Short mmCIF file of C-alpha atoms and ligand atoms in Angstrom, two decimals:
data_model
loop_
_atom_site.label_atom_id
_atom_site.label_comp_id
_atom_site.label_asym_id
_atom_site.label_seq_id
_atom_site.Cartn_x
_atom_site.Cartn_y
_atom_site.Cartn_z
CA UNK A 1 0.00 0.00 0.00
CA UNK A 2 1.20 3.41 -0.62
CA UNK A 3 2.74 4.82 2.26
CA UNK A 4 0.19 7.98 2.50
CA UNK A 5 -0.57 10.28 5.50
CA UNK A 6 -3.88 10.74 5.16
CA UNK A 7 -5.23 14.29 7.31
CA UNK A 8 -8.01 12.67 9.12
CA UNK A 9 -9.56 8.74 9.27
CA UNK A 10 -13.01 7.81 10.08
CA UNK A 11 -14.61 4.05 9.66
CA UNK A 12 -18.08 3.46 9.71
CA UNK A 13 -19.42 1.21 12.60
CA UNK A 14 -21.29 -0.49 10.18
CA UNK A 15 -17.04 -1.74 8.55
CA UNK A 16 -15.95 -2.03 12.12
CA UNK A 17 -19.13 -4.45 13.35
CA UNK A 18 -18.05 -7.31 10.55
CA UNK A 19 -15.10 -9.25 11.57
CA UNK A 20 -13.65 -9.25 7.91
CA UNK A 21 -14.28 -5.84 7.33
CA UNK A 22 -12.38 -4.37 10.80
CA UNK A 23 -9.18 -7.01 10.15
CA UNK A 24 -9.04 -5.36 6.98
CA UNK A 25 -9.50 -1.63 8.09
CA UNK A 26 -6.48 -3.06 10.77
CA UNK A 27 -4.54 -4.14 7.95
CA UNK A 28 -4.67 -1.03 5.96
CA UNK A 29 -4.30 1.16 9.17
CA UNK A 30 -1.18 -1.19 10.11
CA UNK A 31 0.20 -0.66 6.90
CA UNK A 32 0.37 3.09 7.47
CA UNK A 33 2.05 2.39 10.67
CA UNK A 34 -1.05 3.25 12.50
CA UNK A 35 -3.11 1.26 15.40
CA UNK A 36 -6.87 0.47 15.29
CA UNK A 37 -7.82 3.13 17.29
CA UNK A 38 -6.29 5.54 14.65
CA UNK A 39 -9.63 5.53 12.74
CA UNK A 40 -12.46 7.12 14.74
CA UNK A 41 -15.39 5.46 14.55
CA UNK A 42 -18.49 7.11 13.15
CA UNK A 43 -21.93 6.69 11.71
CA UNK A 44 -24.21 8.13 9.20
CA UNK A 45 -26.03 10.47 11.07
CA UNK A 46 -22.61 12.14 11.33
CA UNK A 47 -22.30 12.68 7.66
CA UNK A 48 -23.86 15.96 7.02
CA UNK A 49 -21.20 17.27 10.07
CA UNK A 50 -17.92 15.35 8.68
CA UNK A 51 -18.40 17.15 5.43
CA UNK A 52 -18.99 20.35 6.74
CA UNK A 53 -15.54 20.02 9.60
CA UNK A 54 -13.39 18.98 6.92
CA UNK A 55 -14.36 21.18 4.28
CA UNK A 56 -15.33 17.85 1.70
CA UNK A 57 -18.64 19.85 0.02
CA UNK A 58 -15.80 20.38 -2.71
CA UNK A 59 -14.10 17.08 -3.00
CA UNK A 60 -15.52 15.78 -6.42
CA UNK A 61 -14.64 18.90 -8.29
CA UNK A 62 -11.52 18.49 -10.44
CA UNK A 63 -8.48 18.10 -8.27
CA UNK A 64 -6.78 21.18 -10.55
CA UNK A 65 -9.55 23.38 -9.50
CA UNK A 66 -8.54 23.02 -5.82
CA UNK A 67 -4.86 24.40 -6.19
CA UNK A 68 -2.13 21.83 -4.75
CA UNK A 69 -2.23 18.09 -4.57
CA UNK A 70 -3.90 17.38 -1.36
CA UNK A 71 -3.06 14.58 0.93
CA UNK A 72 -6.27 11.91 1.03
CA UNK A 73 -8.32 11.21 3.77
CA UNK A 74 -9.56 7.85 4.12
CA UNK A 75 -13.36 7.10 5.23
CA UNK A 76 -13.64 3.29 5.46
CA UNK A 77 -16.99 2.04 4.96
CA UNK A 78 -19.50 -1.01 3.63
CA UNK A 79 -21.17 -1.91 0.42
CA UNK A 80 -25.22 -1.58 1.20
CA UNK A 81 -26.93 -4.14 -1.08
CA UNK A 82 -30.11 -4.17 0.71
CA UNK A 83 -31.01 -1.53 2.69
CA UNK A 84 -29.51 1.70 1.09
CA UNK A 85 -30.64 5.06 2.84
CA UNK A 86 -31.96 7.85 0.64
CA UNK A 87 -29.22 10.34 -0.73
CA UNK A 88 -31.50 13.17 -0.32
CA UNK A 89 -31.99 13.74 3.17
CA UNK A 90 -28.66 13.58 4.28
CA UNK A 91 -27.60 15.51 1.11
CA UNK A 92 -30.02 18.26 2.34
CA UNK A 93 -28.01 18.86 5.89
CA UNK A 94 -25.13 19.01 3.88
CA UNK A 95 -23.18 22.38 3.04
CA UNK A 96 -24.23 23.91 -0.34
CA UNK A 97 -22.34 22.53 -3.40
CA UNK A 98 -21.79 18.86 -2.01
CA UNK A 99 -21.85 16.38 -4.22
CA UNK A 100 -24.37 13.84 -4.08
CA UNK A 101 -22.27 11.56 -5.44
CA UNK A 102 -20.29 11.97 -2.39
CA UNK A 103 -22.68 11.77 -0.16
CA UNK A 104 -23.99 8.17 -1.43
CA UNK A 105 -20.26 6.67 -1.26
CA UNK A 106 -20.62 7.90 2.43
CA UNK A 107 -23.65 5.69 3.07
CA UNK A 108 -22.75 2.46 0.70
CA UNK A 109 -23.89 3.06 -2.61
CA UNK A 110 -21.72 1.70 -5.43
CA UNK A 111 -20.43 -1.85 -6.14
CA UNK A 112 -22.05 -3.29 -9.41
CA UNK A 113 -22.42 -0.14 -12.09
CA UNK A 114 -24.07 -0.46 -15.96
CA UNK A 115 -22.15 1.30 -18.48
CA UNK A 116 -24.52 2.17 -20.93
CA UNK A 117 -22.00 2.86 -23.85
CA UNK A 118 -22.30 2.05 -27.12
CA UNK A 119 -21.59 3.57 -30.44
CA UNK A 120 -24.52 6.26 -29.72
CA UNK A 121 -23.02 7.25 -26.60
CA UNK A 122 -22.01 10.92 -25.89
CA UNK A 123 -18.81 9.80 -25.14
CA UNK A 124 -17.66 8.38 -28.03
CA UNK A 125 -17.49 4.94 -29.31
CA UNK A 126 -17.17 2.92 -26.20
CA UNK A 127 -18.94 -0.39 -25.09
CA UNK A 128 -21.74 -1.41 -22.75
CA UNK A 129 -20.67 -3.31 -20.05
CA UNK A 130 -21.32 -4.23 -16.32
CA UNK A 131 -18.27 -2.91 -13.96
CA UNK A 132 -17.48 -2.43 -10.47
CA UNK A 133 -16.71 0.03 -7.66
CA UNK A 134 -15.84 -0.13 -4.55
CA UNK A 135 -13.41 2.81 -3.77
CA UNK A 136 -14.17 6.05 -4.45
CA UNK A 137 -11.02 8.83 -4.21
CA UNK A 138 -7.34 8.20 -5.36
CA UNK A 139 -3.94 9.24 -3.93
CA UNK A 140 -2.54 10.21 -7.56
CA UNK A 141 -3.96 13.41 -7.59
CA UNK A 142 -4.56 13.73 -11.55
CA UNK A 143 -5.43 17.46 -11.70
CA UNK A 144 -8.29 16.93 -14.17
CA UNK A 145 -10.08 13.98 -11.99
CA UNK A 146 -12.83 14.44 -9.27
CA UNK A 147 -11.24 11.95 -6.83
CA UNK A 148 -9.35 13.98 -4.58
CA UNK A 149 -9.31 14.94 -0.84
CA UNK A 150 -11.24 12.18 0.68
CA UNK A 151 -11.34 8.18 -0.30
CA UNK A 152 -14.68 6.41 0.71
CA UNK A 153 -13.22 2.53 0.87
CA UNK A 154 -15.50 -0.24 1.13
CA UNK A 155 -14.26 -2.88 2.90
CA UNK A 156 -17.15 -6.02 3.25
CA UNK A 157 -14.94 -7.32 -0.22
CA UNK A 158 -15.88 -11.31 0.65
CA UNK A 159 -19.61 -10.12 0.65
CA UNK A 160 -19.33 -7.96 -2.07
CA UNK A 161 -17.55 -10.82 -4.24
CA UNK A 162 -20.83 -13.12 -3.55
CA UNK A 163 -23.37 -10.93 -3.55
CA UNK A 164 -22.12 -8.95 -7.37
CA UNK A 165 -19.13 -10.42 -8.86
CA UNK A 166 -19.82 -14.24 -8.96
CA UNK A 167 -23.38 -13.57 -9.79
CA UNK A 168 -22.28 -10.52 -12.41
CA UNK A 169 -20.18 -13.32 -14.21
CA UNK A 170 -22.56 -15.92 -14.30
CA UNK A 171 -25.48 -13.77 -15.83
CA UNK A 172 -23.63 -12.15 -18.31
CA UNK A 173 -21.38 -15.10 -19.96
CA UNK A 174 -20.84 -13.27 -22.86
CA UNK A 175 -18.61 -10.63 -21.21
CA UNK A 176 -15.09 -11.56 -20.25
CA UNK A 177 -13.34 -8.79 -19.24
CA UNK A 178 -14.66 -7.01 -15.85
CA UNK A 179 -13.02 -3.53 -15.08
CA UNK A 180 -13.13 -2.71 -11.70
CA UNK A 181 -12.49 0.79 -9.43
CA UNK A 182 -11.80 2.54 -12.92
CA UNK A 183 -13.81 5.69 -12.09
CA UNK A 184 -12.36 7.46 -9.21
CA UNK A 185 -9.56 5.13 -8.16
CA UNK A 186 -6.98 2.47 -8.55
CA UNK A 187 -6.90 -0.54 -6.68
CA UNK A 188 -3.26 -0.82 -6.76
CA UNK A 189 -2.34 1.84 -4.53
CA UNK A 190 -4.13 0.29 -1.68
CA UNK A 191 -3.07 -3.27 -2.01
CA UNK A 192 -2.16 -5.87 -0.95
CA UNK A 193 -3.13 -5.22 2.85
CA UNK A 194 -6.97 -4.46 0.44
CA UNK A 195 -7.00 -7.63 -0.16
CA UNK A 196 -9.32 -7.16 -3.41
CA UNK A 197 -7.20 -7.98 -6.29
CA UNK A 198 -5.94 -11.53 -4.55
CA UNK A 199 -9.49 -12.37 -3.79
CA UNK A 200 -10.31 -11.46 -7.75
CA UNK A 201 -7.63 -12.75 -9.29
CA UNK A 202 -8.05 -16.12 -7.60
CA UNK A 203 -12.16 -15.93 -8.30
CA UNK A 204 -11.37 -15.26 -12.43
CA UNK A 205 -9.02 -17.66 -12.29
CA UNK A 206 -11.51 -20.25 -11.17
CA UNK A 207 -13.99 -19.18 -14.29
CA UNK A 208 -13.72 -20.80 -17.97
CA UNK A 209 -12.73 -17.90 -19.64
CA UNK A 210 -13.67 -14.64 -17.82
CA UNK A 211 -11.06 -11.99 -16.90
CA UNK A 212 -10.21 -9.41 -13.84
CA UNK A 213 -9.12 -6.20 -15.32
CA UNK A 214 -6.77 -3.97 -13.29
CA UNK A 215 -6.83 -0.30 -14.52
CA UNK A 216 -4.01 1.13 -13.16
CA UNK A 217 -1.16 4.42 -13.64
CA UNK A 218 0.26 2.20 -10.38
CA UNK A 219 3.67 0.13 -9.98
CA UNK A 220 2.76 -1.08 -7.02
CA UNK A 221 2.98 -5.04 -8.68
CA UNK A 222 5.61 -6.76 -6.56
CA UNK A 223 2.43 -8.74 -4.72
CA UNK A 224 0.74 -9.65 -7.99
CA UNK A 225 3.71 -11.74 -9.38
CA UNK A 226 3.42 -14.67 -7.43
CA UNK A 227 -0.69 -15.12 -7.80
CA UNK A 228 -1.87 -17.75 -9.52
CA UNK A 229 -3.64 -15.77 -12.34
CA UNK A 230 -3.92 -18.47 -14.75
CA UNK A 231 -3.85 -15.73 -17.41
CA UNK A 232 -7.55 -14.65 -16.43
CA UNK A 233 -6.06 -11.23 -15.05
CA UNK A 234 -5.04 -8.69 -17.66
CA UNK A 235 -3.06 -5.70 -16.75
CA UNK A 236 -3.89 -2.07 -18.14
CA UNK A 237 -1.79 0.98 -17.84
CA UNK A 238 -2.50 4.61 -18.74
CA UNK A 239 0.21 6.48 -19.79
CA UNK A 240 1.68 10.43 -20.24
CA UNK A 241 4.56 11.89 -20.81
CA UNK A 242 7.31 13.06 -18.63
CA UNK A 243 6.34 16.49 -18.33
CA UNK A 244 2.34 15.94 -17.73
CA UNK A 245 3.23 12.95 -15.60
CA UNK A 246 4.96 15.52 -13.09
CA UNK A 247 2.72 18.28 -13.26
CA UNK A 248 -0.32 16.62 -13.99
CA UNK A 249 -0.40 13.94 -12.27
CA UNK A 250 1.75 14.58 -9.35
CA UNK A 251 0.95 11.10 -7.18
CA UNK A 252 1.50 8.81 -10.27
CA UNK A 253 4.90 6.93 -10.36
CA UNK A 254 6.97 8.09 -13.79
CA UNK A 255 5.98 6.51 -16.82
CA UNK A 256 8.87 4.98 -17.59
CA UNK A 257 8.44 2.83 -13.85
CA UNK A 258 4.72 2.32 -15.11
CA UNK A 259 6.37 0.26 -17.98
CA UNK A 260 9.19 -1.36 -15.95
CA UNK A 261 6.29 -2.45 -13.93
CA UNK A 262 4.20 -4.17 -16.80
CA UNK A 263 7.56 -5.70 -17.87
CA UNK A 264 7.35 -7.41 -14.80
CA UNK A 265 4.16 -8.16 -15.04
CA UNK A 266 4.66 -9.56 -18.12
CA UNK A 267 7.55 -12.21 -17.27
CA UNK A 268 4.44 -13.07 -14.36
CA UNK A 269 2.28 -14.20 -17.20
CA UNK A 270 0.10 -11.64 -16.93
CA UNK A 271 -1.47 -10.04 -20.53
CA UNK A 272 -0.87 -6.48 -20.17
CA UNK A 273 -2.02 -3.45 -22.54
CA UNK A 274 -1.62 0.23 -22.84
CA UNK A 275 -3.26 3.51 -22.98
CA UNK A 276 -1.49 6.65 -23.93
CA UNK A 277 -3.85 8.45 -21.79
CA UNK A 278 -5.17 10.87 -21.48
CA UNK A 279 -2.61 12.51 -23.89
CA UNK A 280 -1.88 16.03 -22.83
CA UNK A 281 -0.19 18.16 -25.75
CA UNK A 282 2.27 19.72 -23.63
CA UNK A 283 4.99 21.52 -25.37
CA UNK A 284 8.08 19.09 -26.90
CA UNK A 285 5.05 16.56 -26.89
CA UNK A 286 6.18 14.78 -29.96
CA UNK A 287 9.81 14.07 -28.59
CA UNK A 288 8.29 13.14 -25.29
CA UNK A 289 5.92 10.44 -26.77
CA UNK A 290 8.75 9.66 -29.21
CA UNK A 291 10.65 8.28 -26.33
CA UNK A 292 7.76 6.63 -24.75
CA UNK A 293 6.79 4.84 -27.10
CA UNK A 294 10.29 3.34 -27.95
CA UNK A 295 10.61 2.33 -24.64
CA UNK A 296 7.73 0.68 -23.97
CA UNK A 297 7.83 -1.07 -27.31
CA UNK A 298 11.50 -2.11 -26.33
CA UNK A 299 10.42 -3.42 -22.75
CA UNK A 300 7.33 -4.80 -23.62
CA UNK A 301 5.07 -6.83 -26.10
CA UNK A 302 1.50 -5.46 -25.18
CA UNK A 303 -1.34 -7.15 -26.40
CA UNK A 304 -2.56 -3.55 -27.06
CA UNK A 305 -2.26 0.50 -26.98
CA UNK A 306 -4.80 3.21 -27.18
CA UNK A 307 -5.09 6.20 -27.84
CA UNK A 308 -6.80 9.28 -26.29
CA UNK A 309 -6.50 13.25 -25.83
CA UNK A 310 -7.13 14.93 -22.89
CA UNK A 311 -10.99 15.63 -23.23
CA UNK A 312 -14.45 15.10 -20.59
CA UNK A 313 -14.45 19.16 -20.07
CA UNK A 314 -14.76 22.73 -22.10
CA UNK A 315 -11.74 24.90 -22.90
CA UNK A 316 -12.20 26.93 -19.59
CA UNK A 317 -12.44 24.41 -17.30
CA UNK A 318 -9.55 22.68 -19.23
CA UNK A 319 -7.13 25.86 -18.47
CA UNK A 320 -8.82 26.41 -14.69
CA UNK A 321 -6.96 22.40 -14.56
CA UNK A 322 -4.02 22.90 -15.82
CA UNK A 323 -1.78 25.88 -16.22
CA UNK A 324 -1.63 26.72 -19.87
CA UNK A 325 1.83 27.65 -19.86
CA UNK A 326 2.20 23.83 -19.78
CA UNK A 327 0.32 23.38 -23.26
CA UNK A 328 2.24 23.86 -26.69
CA UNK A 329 1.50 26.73 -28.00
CA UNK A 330 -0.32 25.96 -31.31
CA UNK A 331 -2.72 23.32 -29.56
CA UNK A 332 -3.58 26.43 -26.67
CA UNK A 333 -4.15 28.84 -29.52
CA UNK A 334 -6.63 25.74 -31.17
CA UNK A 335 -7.99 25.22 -28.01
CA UNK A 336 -8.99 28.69 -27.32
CA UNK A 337 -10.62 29.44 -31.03
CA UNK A 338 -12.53 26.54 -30.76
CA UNK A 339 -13.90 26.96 -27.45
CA UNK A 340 -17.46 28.12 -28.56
CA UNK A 341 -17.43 25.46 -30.93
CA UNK A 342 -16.26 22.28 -28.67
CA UNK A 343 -18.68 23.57 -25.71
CA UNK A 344 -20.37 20.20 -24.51
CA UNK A 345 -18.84 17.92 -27.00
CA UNK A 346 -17.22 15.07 -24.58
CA UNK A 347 -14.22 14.49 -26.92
CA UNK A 348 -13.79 18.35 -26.87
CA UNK A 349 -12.03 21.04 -25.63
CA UNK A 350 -9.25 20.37 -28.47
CA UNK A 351 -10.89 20.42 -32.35
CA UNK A 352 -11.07 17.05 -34.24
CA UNK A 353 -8.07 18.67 -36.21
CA UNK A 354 -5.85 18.73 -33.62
CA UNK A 355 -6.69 15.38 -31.71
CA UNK A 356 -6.07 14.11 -35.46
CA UNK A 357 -2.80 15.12 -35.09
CA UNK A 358 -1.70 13.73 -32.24
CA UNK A 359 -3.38 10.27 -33.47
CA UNK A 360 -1.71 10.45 -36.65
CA UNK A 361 2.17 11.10 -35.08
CA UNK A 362 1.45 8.11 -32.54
CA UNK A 363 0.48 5.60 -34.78
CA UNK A 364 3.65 6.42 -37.21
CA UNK A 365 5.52 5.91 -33.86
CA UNK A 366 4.45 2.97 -32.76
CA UNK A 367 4.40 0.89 -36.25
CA UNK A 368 7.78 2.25 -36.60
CA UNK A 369 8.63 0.11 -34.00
CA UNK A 370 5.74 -2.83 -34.33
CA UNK A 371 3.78 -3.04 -37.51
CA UNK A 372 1.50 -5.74 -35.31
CA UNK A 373 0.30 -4.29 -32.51
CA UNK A 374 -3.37 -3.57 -32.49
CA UNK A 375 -4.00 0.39 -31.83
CA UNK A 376 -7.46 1.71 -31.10
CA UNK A 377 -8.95 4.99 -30.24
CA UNK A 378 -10.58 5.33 -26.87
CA UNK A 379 -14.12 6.73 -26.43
CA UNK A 380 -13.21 8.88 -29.50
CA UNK A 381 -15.99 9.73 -32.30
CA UNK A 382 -17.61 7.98 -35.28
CA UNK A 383 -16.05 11.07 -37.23
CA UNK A 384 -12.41 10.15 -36.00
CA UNK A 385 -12.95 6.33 -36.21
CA UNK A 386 -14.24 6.93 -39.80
CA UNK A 387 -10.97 8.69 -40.82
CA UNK A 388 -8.69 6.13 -38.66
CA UNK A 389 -10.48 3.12 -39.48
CA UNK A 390 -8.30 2.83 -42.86
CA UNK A 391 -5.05 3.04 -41.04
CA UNK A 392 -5.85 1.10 -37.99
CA UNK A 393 -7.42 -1.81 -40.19
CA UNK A 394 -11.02 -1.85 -37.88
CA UNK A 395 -13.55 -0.22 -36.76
CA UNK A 396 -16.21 0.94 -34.52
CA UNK A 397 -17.83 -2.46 -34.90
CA UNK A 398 -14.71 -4.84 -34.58
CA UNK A 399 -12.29 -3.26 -33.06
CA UNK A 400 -11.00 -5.03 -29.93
CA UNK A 401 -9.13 -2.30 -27.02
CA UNK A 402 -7.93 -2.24 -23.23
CA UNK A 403 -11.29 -2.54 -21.21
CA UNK A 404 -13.82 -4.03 -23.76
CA UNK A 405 -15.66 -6.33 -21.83
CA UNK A 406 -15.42 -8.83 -25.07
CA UNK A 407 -11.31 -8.10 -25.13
CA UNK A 408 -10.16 -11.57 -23.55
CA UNK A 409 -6.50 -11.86 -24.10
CA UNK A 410 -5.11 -12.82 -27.78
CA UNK A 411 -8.71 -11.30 -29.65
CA UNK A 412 -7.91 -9.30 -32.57
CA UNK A 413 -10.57 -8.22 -34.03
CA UNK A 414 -14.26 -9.00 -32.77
CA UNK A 415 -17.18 -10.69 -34.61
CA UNK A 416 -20.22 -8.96 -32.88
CA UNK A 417 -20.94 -6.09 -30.44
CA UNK A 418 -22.85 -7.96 -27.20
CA UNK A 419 -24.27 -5.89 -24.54
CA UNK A 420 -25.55 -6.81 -20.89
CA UNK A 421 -28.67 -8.34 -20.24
CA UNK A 422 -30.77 -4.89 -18.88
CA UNK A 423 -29.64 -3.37 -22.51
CA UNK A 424 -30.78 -6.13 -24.50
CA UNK A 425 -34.24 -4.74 -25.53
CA UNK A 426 -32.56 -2.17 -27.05
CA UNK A 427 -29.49 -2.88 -29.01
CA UNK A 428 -26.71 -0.62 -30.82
CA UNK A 429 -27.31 0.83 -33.73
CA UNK A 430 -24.30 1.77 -35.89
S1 LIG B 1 -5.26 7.60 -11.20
FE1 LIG B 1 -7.33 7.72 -12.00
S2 LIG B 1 -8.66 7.79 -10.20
FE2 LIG B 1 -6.58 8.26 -9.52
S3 LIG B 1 -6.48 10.51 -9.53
FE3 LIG B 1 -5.68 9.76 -11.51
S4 LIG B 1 -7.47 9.76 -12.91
FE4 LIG B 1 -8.25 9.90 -10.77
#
């Protein structure tokens, strides 16, 4: 586990009362080279107050917005399966401006999530799939994520593993690939006193031929290499450069000890893949991902690398992030002249122009070095697939990527777009 110092710690009576839960809130706490009594113990009535003392009404607004890199506070808590309290109350006591996603972490919502993508999405070409949650904040500090300040940790895993994952799998046979703790965290940095990757790992590996997914910009992998995956974990890293790595993403090991890390994980067995993302257009960006690239294509053999820009916000919000100084200078100048244009469009601030750019210098990099390796774009749009598709050799309807929940290892290309079950009535259109 990382070796953070987090301002305050609070666990839930409801974590404490389970036997599992509390020797795993020990774990963690011993970890940190704290005792049990280290975590004051709390409940939800106390929500509305904890918010308010420790100033968390802001906490799910882009960690760039809030000035420095913040140390994380940790919150340990319980998956509610059955008896969930309503949001609204408690969000109602709350100090203007909380989130209410915030608020339901607090009292045990998350767990099993649909991801309703599909080639219609807003975000881009994507795909539908179920996916998991079960900490919500991250100690990496990427200045354009929401998952600062506070971490809201489940910690009833053995429950949660019966109660969602086994019966997740079993339902929807068609997907291989389950993603999990890919929205506001990464597993890795709390493991392995967590616990949750050993306990998935060992579950996947037990299946015919479904998958565990870690997400990670981690190299916190010295406990995975021993597991017995069976080749039913697969291993996904996002990527940046040097200079966004240390500005933008100040908690994140370097990129270059992300890849020395999937090297490793690679002589474990494990399939591993890449993301170059998000891809911020800093300036000397071309040199920068010149390097990468050769490196990690020297290192490694992944099964595959994506590719996406820096996007999910408008050109102001973009600059409030990250200081523009950072950006080179003809992307900034793009960015800001197309800022009426790119308001609300997901794979926006920066003009399809530009993000064509960057695409198009990538993928000369990388087949300079591997004329194999499959690339894709990630959650980018019909209008950039159409002009890719040609170069990449698929499309939006075959392409296989890091997270598709299709993507077992060794697929290069897929037959048929499945969704889950609850989408089924109504199925993608291309
Ligand atoms: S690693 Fe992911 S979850 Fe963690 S701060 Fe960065 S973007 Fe957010």
């Amino acid at each position: 586990m990382y070796a953070l110092s987090p301002p305050t710690l609070y666990a839930f009576r409801r974590a404490l009362a389970e036997p599992r839960s509390r020797r795993r809130i020990q774990r963690m706490l011993a970890a940190l080279g704290l005792g049990p009594e280290a975590a004051e113990a709390v409940d939800e009535a106390q929500i509305p107050d904890l918010i308010r003392r420790h100033g968390w009404s802001d906490a799910r607004l882009r960690q760039g917005l809030l000035g420095e890199h913040q140390p994380l506070s940790l919150v340990f808590g319980t998956l509610r399966f059955d008896d969930r309290p309503a949001i609204r109350p408690v969000l109602d006591a709350c100090p203007p401006g909380t989130s209410s996603r915030l608020v339901g972490d607090l009292l045990g919502y998350g767990g099993r999530g649909l991801a309703r993508e599909q080639y219609t999405s807003r975000r881009g070409v994507c795909r539908a799939r179920v996916q998991f949650d079960t900490i919500y904040g991250c100690p990496h500090g990427c200045r354009y994520c929401p998952g600062g300040k506070v971490a809201v940790v489940a910690t009833n895993l053995e429950e949660f593993l019966h109660r969602q994952v086994i019966p997740a799998a079993e339902a929807e046979p068609w997907q291989k690939v389950f993603m999990f703790n890919s929205a506001l965290s990464d597993t890795l940095c709390f493991e392995p006193e967590y616990g949750l990757s050993r306990l998935l790992v060992e579950y996947y590996a037990s299946t015919a031929d479904q998958c565990y997914l870690i997400h990670t910009k981690s190299d916190n992998v010295g406990f995975l290499l021993d597991l017995d995956h069976r080749g039913h974990t697969i291993v996904l890293w996002s990527l940046t450069g040097d200079a966004a790595c240390e500005r933008v993403e100040p908690g994140t090991p370097s990129a270059w000890e992300r890849v020395e890390a999937a090297r490793r994980c690679q002589e474990a067995g494990y399939p591993i893949r890449f993301k170059l993302k998000p891809i911020v257009p800093v300036r000397g960006w071309r040199q920068e991902y010149r390097d990468l690239i050769g490196r990690l294509l020297s290192r490694t053999r992944p099964e595959s690398i994506g590719l996406f820009l820096l996007a999910w916000m408008d050109a102001d919000e973009l600059e409030g992030c990250i200081d523009p100084d950072l950006l080179d200078p003809a992307f900034l100048e793009a960015l800001r002249d197309h800022a009426e244009e790119m308001k609300g469009v997901t794979a926006g601030p920066f003009p399809h122009a530009a993000r064509a750019e960057v695409y198009g210098f990538l993928i000369d990099e990388i087949r300079r070095h591997d004329r194999d390796v499959p690339v894709f774009l990630c959650t980018e749009t019909v209008e950039m697939w159409r002009e890719f598709a040609p170069r990449l050799g698929v499309g939006p309807q075959d392409y296989v990527c890091g997270c598709g929940p299709q993507c077992r290892p060794g697929l290069r290309r897929l037959d048929e777009v499945l969704v889950p079950t609850e989408m089924r009535a109504a199925p993608a259109a291309i």
